[in-house]
Short mmCIF file of C-alpha atoms and ligand atoms in Angstrom, two decimals:
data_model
loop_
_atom_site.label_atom_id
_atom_site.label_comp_id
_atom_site.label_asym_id
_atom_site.label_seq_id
_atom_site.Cartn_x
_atom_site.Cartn_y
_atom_site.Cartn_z
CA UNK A 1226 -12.33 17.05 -78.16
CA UNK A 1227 -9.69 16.73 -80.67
CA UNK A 1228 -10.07 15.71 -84.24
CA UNK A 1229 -8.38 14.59 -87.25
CA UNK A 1230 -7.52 17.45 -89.84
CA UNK A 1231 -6.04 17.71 -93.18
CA UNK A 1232 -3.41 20.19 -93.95
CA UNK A 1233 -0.71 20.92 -96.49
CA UNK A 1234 2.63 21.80 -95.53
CA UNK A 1235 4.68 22.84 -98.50
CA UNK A 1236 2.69 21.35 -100.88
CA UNK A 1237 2.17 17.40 -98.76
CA UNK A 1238 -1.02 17.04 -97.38
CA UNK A 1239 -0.79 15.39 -93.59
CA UNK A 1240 -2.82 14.27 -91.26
CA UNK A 1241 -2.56 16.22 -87.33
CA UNK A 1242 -4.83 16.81 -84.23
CA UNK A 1243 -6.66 20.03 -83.20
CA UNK A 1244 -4.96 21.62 -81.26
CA UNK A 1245 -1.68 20.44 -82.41
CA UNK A 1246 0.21 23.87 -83.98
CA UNK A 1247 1.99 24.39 -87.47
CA UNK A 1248 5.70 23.60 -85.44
CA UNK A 1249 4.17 20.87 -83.73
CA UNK A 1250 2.89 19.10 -87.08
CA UNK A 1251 6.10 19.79 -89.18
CA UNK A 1252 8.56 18.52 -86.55
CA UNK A 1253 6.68 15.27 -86.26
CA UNK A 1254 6.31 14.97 -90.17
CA UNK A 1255 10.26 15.39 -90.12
CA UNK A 1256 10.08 18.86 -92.09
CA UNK A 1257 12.67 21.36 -90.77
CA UNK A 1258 10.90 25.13 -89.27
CA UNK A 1259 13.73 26.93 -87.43
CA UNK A 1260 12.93 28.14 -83.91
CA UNK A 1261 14.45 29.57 -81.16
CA UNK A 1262 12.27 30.65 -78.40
CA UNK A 1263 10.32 27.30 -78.77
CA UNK A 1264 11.17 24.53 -76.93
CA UNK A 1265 9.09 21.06 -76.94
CA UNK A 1266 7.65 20.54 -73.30
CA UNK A 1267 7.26 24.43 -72.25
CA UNK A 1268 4.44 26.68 -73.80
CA UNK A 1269 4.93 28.88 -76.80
CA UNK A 1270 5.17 32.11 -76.75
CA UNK A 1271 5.96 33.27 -80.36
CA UNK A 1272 8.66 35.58 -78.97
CA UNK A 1273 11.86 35.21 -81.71
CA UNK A 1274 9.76 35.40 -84.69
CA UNK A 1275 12.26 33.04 -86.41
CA UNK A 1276 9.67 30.27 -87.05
CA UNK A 1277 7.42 32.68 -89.81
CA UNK A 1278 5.56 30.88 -92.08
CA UNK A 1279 3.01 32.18 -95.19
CA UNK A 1280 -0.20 30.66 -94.95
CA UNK A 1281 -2.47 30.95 -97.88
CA UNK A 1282 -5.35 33.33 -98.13
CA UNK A 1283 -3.94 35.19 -94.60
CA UNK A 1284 -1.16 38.08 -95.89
CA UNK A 1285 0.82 38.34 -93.09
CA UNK A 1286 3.52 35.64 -92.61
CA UNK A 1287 2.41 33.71 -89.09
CA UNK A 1288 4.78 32.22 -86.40
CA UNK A 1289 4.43 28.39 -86.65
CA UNK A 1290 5.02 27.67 -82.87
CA UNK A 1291 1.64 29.39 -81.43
CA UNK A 1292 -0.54 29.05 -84.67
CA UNK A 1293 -2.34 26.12 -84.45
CA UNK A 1294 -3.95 23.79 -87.60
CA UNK A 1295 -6.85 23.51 -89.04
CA UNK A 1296 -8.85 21.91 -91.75
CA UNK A 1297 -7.53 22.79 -94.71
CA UNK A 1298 -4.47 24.89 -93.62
CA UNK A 1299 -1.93 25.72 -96.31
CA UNK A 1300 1.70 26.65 -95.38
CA UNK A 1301 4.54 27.31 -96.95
CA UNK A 1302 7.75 27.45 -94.70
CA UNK A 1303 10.42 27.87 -97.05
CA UNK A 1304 10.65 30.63 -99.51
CA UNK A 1305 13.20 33.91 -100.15
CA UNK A 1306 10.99 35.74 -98.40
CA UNK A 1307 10.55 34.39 -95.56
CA UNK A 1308 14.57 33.53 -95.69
CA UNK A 1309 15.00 37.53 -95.78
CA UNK A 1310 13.21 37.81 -92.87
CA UNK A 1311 14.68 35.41 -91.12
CA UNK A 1312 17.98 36.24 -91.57
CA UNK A 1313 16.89 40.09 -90.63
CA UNK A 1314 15.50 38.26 -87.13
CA UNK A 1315 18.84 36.50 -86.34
CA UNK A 1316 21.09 39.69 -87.54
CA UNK A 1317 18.53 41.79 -85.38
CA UNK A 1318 19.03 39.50 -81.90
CA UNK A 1319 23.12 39.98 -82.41
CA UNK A 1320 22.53 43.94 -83.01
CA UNK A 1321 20.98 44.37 -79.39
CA UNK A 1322 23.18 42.70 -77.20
CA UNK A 1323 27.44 41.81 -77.25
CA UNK A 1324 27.92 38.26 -78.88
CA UNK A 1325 31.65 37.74 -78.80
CA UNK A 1326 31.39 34.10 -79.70
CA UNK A 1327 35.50 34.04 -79.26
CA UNK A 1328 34.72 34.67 -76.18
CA UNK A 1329 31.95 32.70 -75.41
CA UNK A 1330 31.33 29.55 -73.33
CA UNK A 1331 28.43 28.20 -75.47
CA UNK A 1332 30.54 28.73 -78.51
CA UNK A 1333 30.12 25.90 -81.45
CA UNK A 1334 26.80 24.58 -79.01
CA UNK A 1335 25.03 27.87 -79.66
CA UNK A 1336 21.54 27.97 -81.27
CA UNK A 1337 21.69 31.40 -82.08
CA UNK A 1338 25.15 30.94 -83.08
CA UNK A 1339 23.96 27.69 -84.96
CA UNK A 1340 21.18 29.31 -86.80
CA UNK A 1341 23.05 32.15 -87.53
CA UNK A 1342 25.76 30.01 -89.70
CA UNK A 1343 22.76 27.63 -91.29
CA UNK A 1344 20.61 30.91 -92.35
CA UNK A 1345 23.96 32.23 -93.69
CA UNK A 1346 24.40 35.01 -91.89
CA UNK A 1347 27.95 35.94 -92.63
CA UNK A 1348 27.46 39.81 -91.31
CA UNK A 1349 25.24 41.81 -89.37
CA UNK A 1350 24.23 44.74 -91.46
CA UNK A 1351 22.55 46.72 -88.70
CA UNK A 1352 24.56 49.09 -86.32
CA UNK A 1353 25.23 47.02 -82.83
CA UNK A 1354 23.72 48.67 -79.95
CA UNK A 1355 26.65 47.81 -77.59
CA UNK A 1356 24.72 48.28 -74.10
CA UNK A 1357 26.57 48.37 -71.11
CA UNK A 1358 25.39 45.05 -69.36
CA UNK A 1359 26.12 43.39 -66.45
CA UNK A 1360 26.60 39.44 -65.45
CA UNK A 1361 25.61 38.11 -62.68
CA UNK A 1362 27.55 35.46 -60.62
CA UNK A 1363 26.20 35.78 -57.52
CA UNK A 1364 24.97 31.90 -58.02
CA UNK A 1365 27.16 29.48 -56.11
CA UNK A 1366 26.60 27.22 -59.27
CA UNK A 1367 25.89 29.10 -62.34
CA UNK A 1368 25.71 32.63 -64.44
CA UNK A 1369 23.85 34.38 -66.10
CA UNK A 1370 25.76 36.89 -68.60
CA UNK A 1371 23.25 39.69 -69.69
CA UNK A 1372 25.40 40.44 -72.61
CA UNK A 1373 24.32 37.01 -74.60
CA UNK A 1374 20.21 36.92 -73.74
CA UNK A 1375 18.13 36.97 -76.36
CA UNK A 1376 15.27 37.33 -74.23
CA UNK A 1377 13.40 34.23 -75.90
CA UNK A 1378 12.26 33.36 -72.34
CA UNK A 1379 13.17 30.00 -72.43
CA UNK A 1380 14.47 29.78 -69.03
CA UNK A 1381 11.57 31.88 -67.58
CA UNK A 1382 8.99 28.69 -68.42
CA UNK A 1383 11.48 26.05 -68.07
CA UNK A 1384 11.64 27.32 -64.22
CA UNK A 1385 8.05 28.01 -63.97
CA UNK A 1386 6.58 25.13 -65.78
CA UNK A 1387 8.81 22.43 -64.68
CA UNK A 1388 10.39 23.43 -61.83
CA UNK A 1389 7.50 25.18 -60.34
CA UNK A 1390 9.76 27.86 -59.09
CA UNK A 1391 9.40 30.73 -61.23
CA UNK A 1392 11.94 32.72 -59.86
CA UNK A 1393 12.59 34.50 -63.60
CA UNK A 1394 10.11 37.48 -65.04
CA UNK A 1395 11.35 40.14 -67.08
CA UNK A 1396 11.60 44.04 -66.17
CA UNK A 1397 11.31 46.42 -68.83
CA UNK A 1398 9.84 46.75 -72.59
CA UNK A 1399 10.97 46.60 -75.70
CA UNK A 1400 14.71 46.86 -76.19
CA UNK A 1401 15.16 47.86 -72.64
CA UNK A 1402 13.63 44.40 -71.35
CA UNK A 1403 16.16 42.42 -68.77
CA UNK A 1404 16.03 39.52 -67.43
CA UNK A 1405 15.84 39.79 -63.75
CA UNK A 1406 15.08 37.25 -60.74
CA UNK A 1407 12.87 37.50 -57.57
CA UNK A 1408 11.98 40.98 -57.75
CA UNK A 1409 15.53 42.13 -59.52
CA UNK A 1410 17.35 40.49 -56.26
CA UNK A 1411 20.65 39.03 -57.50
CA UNK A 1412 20.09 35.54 -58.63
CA UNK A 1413 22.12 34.40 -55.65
CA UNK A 1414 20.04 35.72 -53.31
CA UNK A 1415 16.86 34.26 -55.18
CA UNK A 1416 15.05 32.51 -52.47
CA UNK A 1417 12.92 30.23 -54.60
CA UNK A 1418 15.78 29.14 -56.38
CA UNK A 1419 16.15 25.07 -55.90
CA UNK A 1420 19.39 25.43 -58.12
CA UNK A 1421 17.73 22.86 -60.20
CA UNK A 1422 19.75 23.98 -62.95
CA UNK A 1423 16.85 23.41 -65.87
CA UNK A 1424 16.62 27.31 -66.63
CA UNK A 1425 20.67 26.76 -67.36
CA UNK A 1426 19.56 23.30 -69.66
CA UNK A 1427 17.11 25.44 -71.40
CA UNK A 1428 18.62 28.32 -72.41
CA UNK A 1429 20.05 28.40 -76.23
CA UNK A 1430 22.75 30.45 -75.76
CA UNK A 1431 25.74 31.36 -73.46
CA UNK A 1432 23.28 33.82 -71.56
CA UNK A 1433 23.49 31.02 -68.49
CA UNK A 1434 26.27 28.80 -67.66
CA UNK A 1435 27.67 26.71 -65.09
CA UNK A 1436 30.64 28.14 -63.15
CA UNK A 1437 33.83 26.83 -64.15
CA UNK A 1438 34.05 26.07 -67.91
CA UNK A 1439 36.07 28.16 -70.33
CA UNK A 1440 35.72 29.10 -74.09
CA UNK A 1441 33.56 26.49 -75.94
CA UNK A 1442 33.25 24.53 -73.22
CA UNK A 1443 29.69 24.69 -72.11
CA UNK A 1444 27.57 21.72 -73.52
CA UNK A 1445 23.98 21.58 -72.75
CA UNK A 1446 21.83 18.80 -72.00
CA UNK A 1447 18.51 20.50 -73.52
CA UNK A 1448 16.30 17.38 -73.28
CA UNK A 1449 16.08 16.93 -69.74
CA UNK A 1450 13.56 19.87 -69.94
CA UNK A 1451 11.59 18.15 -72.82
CA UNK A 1452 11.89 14.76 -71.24
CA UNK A 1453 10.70 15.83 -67.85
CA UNK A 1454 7.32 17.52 -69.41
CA UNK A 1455 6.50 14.57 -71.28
CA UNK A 1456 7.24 12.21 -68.69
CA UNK A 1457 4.39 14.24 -66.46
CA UNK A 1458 2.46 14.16 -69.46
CA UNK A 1459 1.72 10.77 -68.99
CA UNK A 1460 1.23 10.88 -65.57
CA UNK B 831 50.33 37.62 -121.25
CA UNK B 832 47.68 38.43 -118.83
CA UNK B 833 48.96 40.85 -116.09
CA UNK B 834 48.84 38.59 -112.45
CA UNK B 835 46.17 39.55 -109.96
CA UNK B 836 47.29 41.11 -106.97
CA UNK B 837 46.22 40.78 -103.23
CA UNK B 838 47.08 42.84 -100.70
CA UNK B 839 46.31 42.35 -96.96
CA UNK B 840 46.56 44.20 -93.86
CA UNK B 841 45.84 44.32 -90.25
CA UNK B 842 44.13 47.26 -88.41
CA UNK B 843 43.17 45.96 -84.74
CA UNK B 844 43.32 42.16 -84.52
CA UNK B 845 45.87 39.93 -83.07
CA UNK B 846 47.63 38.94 -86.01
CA UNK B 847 45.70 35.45 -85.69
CA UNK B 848 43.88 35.75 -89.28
CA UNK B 849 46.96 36.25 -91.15
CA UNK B 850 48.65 33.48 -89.17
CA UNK B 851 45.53 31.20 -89.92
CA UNK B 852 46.12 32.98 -93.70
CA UNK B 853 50.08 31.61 -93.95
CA UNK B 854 48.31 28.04 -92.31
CA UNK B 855 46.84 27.38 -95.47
CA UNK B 856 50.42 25.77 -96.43
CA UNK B 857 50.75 24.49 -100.04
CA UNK B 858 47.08 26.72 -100.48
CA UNK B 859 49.44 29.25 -100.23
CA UNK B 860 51.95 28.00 -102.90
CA UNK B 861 48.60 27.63 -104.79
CA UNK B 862 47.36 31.20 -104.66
CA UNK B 863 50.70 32.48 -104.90
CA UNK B 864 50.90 30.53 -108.12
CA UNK B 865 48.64 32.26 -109.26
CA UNK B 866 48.29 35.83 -107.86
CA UNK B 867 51.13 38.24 -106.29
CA UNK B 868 50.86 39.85 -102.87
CA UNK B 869 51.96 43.32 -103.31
CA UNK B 870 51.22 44.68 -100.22
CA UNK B 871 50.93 43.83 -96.26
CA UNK B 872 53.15 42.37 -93.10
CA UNK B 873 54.22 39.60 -95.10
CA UNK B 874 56.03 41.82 -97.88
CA UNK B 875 57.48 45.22 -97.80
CA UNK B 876 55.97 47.94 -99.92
CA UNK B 877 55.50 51.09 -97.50
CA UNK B 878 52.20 52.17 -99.28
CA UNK B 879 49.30 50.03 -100.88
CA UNK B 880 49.18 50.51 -104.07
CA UNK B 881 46.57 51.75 -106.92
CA UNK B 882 44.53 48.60 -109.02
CA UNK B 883 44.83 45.69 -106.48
CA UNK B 884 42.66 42.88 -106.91
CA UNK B 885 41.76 41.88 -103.94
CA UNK B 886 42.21 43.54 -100.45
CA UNK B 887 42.41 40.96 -97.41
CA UNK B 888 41.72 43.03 -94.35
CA UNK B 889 42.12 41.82 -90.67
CA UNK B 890 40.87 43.51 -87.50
CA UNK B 891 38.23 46.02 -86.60
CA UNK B 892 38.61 49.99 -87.13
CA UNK B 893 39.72 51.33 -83.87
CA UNK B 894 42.10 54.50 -84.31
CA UNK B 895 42.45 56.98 -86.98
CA UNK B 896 45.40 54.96 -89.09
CA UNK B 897 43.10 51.64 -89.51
CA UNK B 898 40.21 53.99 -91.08
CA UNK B 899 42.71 55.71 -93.22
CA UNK B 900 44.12 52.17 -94.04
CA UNK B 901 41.15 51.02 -94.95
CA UNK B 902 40.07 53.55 -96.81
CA UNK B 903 43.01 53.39 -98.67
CA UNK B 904 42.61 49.80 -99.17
CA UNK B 905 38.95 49.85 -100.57
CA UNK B 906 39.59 53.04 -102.80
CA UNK B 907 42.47 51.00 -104.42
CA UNK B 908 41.32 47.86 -104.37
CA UNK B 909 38.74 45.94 -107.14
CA UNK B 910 37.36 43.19 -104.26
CA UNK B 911 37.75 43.97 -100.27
CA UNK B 912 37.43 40.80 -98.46
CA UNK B 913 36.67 41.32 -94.23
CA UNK B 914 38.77 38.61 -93.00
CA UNK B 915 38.17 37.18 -89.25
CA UNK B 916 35.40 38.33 -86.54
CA UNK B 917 36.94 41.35 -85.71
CA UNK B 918 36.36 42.95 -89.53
CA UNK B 919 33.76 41.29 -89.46
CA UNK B 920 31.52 41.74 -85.75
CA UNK B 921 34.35 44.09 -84.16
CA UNK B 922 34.43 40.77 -81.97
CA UNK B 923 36.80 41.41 -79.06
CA UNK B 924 38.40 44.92 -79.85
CA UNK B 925 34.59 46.15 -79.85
CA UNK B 926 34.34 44.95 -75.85
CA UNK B 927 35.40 48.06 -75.16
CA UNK B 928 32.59 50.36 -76.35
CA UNK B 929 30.60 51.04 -74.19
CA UNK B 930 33.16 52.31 -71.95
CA UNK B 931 33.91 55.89 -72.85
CA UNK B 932 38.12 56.29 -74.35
CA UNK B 933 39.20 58.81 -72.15
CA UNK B 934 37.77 56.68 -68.72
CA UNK B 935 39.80 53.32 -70.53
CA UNK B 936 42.90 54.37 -71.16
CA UNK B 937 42.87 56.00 -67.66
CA UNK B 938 42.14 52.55 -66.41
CA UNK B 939 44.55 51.07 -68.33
CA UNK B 940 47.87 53.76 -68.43
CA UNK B 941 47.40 55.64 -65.25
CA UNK B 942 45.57 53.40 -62.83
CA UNK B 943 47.24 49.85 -64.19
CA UNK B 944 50.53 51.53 -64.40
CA UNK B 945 53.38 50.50 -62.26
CA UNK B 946 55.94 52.65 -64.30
CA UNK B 947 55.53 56.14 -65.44
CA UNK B 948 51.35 56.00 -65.58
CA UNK B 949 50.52 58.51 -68.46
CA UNK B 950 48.70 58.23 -71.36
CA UNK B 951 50.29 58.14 -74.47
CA UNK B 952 50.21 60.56 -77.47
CA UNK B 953 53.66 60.46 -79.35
CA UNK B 954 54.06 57.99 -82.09
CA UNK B 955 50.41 56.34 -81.29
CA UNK B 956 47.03 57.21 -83.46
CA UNK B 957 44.19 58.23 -82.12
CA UNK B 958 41.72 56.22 -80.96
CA UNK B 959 37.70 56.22 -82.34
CA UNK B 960 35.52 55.98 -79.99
CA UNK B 961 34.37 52.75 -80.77
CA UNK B 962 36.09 49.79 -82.53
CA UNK B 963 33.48 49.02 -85.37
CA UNK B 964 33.34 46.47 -88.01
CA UNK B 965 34.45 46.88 -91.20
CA UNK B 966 31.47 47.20 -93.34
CA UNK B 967 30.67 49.89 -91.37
CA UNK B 968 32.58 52.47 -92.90
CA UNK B 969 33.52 51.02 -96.27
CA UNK B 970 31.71 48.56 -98.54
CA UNK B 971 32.77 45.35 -97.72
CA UNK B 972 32.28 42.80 -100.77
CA UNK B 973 33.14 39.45 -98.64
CA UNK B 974 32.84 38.31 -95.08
CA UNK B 975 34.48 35.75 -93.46
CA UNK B 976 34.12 35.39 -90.09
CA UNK B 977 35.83 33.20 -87.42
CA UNK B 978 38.50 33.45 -84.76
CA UNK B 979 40.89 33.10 -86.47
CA UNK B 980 39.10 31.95 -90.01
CA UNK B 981 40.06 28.48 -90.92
CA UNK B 982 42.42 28.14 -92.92
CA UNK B 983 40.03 25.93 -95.71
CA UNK B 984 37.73 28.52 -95.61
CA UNK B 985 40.14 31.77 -96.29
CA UNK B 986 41.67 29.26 -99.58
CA UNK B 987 37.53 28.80 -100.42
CA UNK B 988 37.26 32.18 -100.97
CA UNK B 989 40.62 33.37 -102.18
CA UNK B 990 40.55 30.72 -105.02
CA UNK B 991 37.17 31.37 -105.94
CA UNK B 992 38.12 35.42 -106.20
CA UNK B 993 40.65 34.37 -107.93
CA UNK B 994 38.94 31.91 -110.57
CA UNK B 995 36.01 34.50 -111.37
CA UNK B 996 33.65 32.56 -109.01
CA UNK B 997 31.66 34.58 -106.81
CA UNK B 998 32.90 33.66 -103.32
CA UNK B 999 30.44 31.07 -101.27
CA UNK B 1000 31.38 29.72 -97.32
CA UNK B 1001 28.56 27.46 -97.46
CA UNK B 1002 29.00 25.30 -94.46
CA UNK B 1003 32.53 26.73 -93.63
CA UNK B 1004 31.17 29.62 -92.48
CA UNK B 1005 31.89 29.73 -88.94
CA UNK B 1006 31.44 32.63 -86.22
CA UNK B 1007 34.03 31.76 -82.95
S1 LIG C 2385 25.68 33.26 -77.06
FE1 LIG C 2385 26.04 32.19 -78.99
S2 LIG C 2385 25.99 33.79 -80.56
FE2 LIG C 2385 26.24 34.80 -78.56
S3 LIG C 2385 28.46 35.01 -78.27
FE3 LIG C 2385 27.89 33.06 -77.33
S4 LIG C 2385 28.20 31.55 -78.96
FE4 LIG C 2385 28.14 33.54 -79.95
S1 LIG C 2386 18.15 26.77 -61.06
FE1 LIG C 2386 16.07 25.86 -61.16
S2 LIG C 2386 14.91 26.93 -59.57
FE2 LIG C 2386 16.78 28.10 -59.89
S3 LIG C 2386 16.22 29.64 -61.36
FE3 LIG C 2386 16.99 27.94 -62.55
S4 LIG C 2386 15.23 26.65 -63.06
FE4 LIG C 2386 14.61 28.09 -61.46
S1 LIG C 2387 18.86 33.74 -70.24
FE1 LIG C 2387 18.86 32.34 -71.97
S2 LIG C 2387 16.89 31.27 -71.85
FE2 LIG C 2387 16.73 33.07 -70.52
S3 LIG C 2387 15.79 34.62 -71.84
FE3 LIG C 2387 18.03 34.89 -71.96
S4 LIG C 2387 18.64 33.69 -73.74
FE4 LIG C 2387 16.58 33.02 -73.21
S1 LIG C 2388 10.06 29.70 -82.31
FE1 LIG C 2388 8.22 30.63 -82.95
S2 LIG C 2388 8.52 32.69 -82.49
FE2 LIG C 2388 10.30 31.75 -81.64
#
């Protein structure tokens, strides 16, 4: 059963739902927690760390998207701290792979890109990995370019949750993880694969793309994913 | 009198795009000018950058021996070294080529894409690094502004604010792409 609770969210006391998470609550009280691998309608998974929070009385700062409320829950979700980190998060996620946003189809409709410019991130003061990574267009339809995942998983639930496919897993651990379909089979040959196209919707970057559009020109309609889950919602 | 600050600018490997999108800044340009001189760079002629600059404008990532000694030069002479554009800034496009080992890509590129007289070259032409890096990476960089090319209002932001003692803010014209 769910019940009413009372928490404080940079110093406001609101009013949520068990069950309900720190994101969840903010979002609907119109208070601004950056995310990346979050997206409303699939699960959370906690995976970008960008969402951090500090709640008081725990010391170590907690991701908003998978920590849910309760009574009396105090969080802060803007400080220089947490900033720091932040920014350390975003500069990390352009260190391990090639972001060459000149380059880039999902340039200026980027969330990493986005983020990047909101948090101020104006250089990345880590050494850049540069890995050797391939893209695959083996997809009548659509891409996937290794070199701009972020690994957030986004497309991995979208295809799993909604589409009931789940033709996406990762391989590997750590730094090494790739994104890989069916059993590492190109994605082309991806039997499950409706070609839906909501993994594509759902990813925040230029990591997947339709065929066919050039620098910039990749726009993505990122609600059909939320709108479909909350359409079966009330099913 | 006050002695005018000076600005000097170069480009190590870009396109030439930032100091076009640098010249686009039209009467910004008669503004800065008004107030500083640029004593060194492609757009005037002095053959070697010279000691107490101001302010250092650099373009492009370090990709061959000549841009690290440029910028080298250009940091030890210079008070303020602005990295102008994504390449100083991310290595951006120049940098696609590192993870492909020198020796294999100029192969590709002089012998095996060669219609004429495939060779490498090694008269006149520096040697490349291994990678293409960004700027910051092997001098202190003091300001970054990124883009492809920069626009124009945002390279005047932070010129005029060097210039007028302010310490140099994109707020939201900073722009990767
Ligand atoms: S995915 Fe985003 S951050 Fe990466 S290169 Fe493309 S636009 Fe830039
Ligand atoms: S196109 Fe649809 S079915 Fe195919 S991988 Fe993407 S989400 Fe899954
Ligand atoms: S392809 Fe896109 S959605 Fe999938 S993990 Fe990579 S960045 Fe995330
Ligand atoms: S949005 Fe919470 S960890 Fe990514």
């Amino acid at each position: 059963m769910s019940e009413k609770v009372k928490v404080r969210i940079d110093g406001e006391v609101l009013t949520a739902t068990t069950g309900q998470t720190i994101l969840e609550v903010a979002r609907a009280n119109n208070t601004y927690i950056p995310a990346l691998c979050y997206m409303e309608g699939l699960s959370a998974v906690g995976a970008c760390r960008l969402c951090m929070v500090e709640i008081s009385g725990v010391g170590k700062l907690q991701p908003a998207c998978t920590t849910p409320v309760q009574e009396g829950l105090a969080v802060v979700t803007a400080s220089p701290q947490l900033e720091a980190y932040r920014k350390i998060a975003l500069e990390l996620l352009f260190a391990e792979r090639n972001h060459v946003c000149a380059v880039c189809v999902s340039s200026g409709h980027c969330e990493l890109q986005t983020l990047a410019q909101d948090h101020g991130v104006t250089h990345v003061r880590y050494p850049y990995g540069y890995p050797r990574l391939a893209v695959d267009t083996s997809h009548p339809r659509y891409v996937l370019d290794h070199n701009r995942c972020i690994l957030c998983s986004r497309c991995v639930r979208a295809c799993a949750e909604i589409e009931g496919a789940h033709v996406w897993d990762f391989a590997g651990r750590g730094i090494r993880s790739m994104l890989v379909s069916e059993l590492s089979r190109p994605w082309g040959e991806a039997t499950t694969c409706t070609s839906c196209g909501k993994c594509v919707q759902a990813c925040p970057t230029g990591a997947m793309a339709e065929k066919g559009w050039g620098v910039e020109e990749m726009t993505k309609q990122r609600s059909v994913v939320s709108r479909l889950s909350s359409m079966r919602e009330g099913e | 009198m006050m002695d005018r600050p000076t600005i000097g600018t170069c480009w190590l490997d870009g396109c030439s795009g930032c100091h076009m999108s640098l010249l686009d800044i039209d009467e910004g340009v008669v503004a800065v000018l008004r107030k500083a001189d640029i004593v060194f760079g492609p757009l005037v002629d002095a053959q070697e950058w010279p000691e107490g600059v101001d302010v250092a404008v650099v373009e492009g990532a370090i990709s061959s021996q000549d841009d690290l000694r440029l910028a080298q030069t250009a940091r030890a002479r210079s008070s303020v070294v602005v990295a102008l554009g994504d390449c100083a800034v991310t290595g951006n496009v120049p940098a696609m080529r590192n993870g492909i080992p020198t020796r294999k890509l100029l192969e590709r590129i002089y012998v095996e894409g060669a219609t004429d007289q495939p060779q490498i070259p090694t008269e006149g032409v520096p040697a490349l690094l291994k990678q293409a890096q960004p700027l910051h990476q092997s001098i202190r960089v003091d300001v970054h502004v990124p883009g492809c090319p920069p626009k124009p209002n945002a390279i005047l932001t932070v010129l005029s604010d060097l210039l007028e003692g302010r310490e140099p803010d994109l707020g939201s014209r900073l722009r990767f792409g």
